[in-house]
mmCIF file of C-alpha atoms in Angstrom:
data_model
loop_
_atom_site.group_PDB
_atom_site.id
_atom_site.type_symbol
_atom_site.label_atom_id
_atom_site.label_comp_id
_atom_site.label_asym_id
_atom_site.label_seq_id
_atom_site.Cartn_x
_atom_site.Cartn_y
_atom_site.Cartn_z
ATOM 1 C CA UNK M 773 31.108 24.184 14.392
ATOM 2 C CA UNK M 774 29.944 27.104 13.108
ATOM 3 C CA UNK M 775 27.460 29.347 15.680
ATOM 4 C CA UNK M 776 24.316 30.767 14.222
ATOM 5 C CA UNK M 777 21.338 32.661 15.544
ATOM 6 C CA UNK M 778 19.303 29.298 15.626
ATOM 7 C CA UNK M 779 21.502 26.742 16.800
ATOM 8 C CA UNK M 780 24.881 25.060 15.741
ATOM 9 C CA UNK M 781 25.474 24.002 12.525
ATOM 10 C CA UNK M 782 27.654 20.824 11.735
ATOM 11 C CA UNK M 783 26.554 17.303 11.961
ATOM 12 C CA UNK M 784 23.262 18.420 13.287
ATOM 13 C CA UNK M 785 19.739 19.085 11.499
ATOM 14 C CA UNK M 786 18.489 22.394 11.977
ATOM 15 C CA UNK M 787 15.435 24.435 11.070
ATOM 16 C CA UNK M 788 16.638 27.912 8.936
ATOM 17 C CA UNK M 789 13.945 30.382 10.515
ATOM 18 C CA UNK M 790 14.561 32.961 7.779
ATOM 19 C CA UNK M 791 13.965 30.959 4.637
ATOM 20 C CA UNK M 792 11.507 28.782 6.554
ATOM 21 C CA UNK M 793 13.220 25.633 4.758
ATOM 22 C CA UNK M 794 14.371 22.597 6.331
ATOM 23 C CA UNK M 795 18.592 21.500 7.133
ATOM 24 C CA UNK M 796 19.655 18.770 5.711
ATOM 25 C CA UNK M 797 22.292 17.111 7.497
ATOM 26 C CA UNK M 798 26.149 16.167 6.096
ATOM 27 C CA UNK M 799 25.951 12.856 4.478
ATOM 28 C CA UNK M 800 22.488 12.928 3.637
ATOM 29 C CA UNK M 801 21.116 11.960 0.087
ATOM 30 C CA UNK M 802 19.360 14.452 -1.497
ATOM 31 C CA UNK M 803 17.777 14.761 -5.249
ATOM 32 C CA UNK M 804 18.120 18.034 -7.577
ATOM 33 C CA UNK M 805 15.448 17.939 -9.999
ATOM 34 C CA UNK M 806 17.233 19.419 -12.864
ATOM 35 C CA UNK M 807 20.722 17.993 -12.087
ATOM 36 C CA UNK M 808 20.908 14.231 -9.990
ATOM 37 C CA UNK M 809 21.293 12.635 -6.913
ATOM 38 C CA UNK M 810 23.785 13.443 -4.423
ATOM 39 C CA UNK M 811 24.841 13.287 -0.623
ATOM 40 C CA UNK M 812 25.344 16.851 1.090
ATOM 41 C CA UNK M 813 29.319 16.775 1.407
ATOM 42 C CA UNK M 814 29.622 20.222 3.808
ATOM 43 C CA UNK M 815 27.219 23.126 5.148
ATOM 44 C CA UNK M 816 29.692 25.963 3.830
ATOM 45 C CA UNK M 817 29.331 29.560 5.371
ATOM 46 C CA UNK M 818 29.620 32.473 2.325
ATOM 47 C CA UNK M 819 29.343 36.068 2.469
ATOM 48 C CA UNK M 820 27.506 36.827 -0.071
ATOM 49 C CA UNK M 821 26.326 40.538 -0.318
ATOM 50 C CA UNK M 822 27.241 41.877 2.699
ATOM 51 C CA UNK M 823 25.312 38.880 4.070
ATOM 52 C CA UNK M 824 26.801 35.493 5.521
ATOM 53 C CA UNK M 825 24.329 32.885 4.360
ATOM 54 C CA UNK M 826 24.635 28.883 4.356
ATOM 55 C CA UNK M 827 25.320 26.668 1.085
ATOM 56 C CA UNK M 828 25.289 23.168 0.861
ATOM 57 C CA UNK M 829 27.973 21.378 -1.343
ATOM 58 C CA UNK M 830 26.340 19.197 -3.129
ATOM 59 C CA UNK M 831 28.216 16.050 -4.632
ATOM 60 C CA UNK M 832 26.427 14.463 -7.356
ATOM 61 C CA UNK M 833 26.755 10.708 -7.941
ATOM 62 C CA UNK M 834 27.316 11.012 -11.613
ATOM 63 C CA UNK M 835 30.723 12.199 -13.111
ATOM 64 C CA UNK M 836 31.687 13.580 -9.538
ATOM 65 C CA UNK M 837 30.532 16.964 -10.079
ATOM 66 C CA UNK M 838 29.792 19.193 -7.074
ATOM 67 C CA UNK M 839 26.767 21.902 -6.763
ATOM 68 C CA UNK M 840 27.137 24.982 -4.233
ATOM 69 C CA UNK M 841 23.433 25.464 -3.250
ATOM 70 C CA UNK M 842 22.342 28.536 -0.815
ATOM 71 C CA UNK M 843 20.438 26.440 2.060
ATOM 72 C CA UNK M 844 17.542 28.762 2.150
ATOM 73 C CA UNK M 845 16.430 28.311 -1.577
ATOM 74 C CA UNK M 846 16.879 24.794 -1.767
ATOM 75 C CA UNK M 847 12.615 24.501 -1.637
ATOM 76 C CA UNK M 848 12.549 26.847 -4.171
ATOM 77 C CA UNK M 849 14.801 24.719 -6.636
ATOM 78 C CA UNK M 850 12.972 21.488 -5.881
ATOM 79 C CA UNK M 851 15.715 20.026 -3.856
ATOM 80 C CA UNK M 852 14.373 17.524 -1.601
ATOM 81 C CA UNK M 853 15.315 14.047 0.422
ATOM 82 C CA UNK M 854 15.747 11.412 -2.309
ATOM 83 C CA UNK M 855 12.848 8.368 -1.899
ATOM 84 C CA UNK M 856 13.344 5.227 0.138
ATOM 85 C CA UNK M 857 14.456 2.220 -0.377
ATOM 86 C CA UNK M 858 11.073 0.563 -0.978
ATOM 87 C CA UNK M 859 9.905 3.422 -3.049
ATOM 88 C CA UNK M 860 12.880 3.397 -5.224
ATOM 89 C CA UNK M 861 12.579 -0.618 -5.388
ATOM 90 C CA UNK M 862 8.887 -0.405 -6.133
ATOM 91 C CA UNK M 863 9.598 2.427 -8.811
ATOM 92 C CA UNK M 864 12.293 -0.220 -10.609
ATOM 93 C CA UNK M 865 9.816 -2.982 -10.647
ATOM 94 C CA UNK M 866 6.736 -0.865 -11.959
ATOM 95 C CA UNK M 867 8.671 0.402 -15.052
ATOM 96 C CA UNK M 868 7.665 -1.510 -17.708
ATOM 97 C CA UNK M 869 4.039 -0.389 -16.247
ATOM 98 C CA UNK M 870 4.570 3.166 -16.986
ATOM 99 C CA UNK M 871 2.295 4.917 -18.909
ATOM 100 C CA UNK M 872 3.275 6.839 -22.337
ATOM 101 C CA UNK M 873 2.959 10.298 -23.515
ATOM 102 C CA UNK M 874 3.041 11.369 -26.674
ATOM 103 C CA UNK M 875 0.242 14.252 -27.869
ATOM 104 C CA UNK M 876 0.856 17.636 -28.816
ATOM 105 C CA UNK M 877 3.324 19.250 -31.274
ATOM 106 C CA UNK M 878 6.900 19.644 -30.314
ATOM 107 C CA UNK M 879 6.784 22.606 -28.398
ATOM 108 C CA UNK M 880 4.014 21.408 -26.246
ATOM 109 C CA UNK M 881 5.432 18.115 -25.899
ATOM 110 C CA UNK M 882 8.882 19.843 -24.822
ATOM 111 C CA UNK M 883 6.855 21.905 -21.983
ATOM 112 C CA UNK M 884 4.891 18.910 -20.859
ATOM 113 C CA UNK M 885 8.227 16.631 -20.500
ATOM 114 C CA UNK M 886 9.789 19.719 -18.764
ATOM 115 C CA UNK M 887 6.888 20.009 -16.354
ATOM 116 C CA UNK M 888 7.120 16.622 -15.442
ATOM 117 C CA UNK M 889 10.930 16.278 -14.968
ATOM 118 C CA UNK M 890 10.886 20.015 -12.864
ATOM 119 C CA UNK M 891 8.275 18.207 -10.642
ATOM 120 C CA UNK M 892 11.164 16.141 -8.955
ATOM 121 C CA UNK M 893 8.673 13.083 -9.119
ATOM 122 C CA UNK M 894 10.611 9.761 -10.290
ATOM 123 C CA UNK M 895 7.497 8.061 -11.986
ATOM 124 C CA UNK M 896 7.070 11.175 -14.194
ATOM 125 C CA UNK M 897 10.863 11.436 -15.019
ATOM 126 C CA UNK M 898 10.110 7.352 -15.988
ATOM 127 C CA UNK M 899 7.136 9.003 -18.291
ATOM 128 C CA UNK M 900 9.441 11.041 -19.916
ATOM 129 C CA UNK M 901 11.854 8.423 -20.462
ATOM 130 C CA UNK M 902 9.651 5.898 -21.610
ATOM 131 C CA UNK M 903 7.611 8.809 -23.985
ATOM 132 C CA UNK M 904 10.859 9.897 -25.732
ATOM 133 C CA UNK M 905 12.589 6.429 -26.075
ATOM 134 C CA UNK M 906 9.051 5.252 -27.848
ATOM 135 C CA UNK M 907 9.158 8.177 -30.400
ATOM 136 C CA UNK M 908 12.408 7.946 -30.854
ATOM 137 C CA UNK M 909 11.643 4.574 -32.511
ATOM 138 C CA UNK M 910 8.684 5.482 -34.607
ATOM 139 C CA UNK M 911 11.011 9.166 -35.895
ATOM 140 C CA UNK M 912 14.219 10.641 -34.832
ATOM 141 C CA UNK M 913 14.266 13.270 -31.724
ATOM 142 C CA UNK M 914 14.932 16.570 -32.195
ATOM 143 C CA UNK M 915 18.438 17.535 -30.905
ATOM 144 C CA UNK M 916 16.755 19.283 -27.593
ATOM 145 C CA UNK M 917 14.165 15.993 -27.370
ATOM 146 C CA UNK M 918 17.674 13.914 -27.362
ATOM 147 C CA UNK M 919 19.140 15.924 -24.832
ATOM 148 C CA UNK M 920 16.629 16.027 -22.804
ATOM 149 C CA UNK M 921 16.144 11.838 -22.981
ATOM 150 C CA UNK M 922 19.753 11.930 -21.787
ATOM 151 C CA UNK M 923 18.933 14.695 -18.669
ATOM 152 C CA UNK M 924 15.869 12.571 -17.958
ATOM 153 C CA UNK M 925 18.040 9.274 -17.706
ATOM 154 C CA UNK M 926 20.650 10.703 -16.029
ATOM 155 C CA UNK M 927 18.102 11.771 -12.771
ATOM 156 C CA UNK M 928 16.736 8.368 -13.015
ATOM 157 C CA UNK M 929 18.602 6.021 -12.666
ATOM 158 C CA UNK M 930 21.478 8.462 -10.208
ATOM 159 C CA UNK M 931 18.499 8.244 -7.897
ATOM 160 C CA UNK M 932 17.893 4.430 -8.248
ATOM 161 C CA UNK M 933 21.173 4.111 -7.743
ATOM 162 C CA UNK M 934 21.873 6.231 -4.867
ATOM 163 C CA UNK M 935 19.109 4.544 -2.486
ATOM 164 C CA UNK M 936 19.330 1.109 -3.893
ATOM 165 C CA UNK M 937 23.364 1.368 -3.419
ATOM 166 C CA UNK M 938 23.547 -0.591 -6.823
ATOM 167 C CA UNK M 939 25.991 0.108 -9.459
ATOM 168 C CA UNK M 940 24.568 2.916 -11.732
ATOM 169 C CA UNK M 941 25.724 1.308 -14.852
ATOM 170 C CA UNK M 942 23.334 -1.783 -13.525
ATOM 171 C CA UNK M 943 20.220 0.391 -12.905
ATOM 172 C CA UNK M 944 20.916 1.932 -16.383
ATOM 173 C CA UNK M 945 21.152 -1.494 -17.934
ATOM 174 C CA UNK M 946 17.683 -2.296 -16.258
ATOM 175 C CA UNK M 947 16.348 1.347 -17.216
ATOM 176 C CA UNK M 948 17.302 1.089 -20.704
ATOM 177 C CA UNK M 949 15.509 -2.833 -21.255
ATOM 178 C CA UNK M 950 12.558 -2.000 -19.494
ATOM 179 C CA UNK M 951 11.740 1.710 -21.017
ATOM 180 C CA UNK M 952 11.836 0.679 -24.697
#
């Protein structure tokens, strides 16, 4: 256990007064908006600065890479709880229902899609998805539209995953037929 001016941190959710954010606890699932879904592996003390502050280590559910996140930005990044079960379920079975996006030139079109996958909000990563996979079958994306298609995906369908506890290559499969 590691003693702070607020409490003891370990297993146990605490408020961090400075930053104002809220603890997440070890073994919770979490979702990065720019990166995936993830449970919190440890609460790591680091000096940092002269400073000891709190990081999370983050361990992502796609191609086991980990994130070191400072606990009292995580608002700040977007980091958040990822959705429930139901919501997750309900997002899977309202894809086909999503709506598509397609106006503006390429650099407004870029900002747009990275508005709406910076927003953390699943059903507006779906937009994306479902906007880029439908122009890329009327024209060819542009390298960064491609990439970002792949990004987009990837935050999908690790969240699905993640609170469904289904394999991620099956949510993809289901992703990828119901998106077109």
């Amino acid at each position: 256990w590691l003693k702070k001016k607020n409490g003891y941190i370990g297993d146990t959710v605490w408020r961090l007064k400075e930053g104002g954010g809220v603890m997440y606890t070890v073994g919770e699932k979490v979702a990065h908006p720019m990166h995936s879904a993830g449970v919190i592996e440890q609460i790591l003390p680091r000096e940092e600065g002269g400073k000891e502050r709190l990081f999370y280590l983050l361990r992502l559910c796609v191609g086991s890479m980990t994130l070191l996140l400072p606990c009292d930005s995580c608002g700040a990044v977007g980091l958040r709880p990822t959705v429930s079960r139901e919501e997750a379920q309900n997002l899977l079975d309202r894809l086909g229902e999503i709506p598509v996006c397609q106006e503006g030139n390429w650099n407004q079109r870029y900002k747009d899609n990275m508005q709406r996958i910076r927003s953390g909000d699943l059903e507006q990563v779906a937009v994306v998805i479902r906007s880029l996979r439908r122009r890329d079958g009327q024209k060819n994306l542009s390298t960064g539209e491609r990439k970002m298609l792949s990004s987009a995906k990837k935050i999908l369908v690790s969240e699905l995953a993640l609170v469904l506890e289904q394999d991620y290559g099956q949510i993809e499969h289901i992703v990828e037929k119901t998106l077109v």
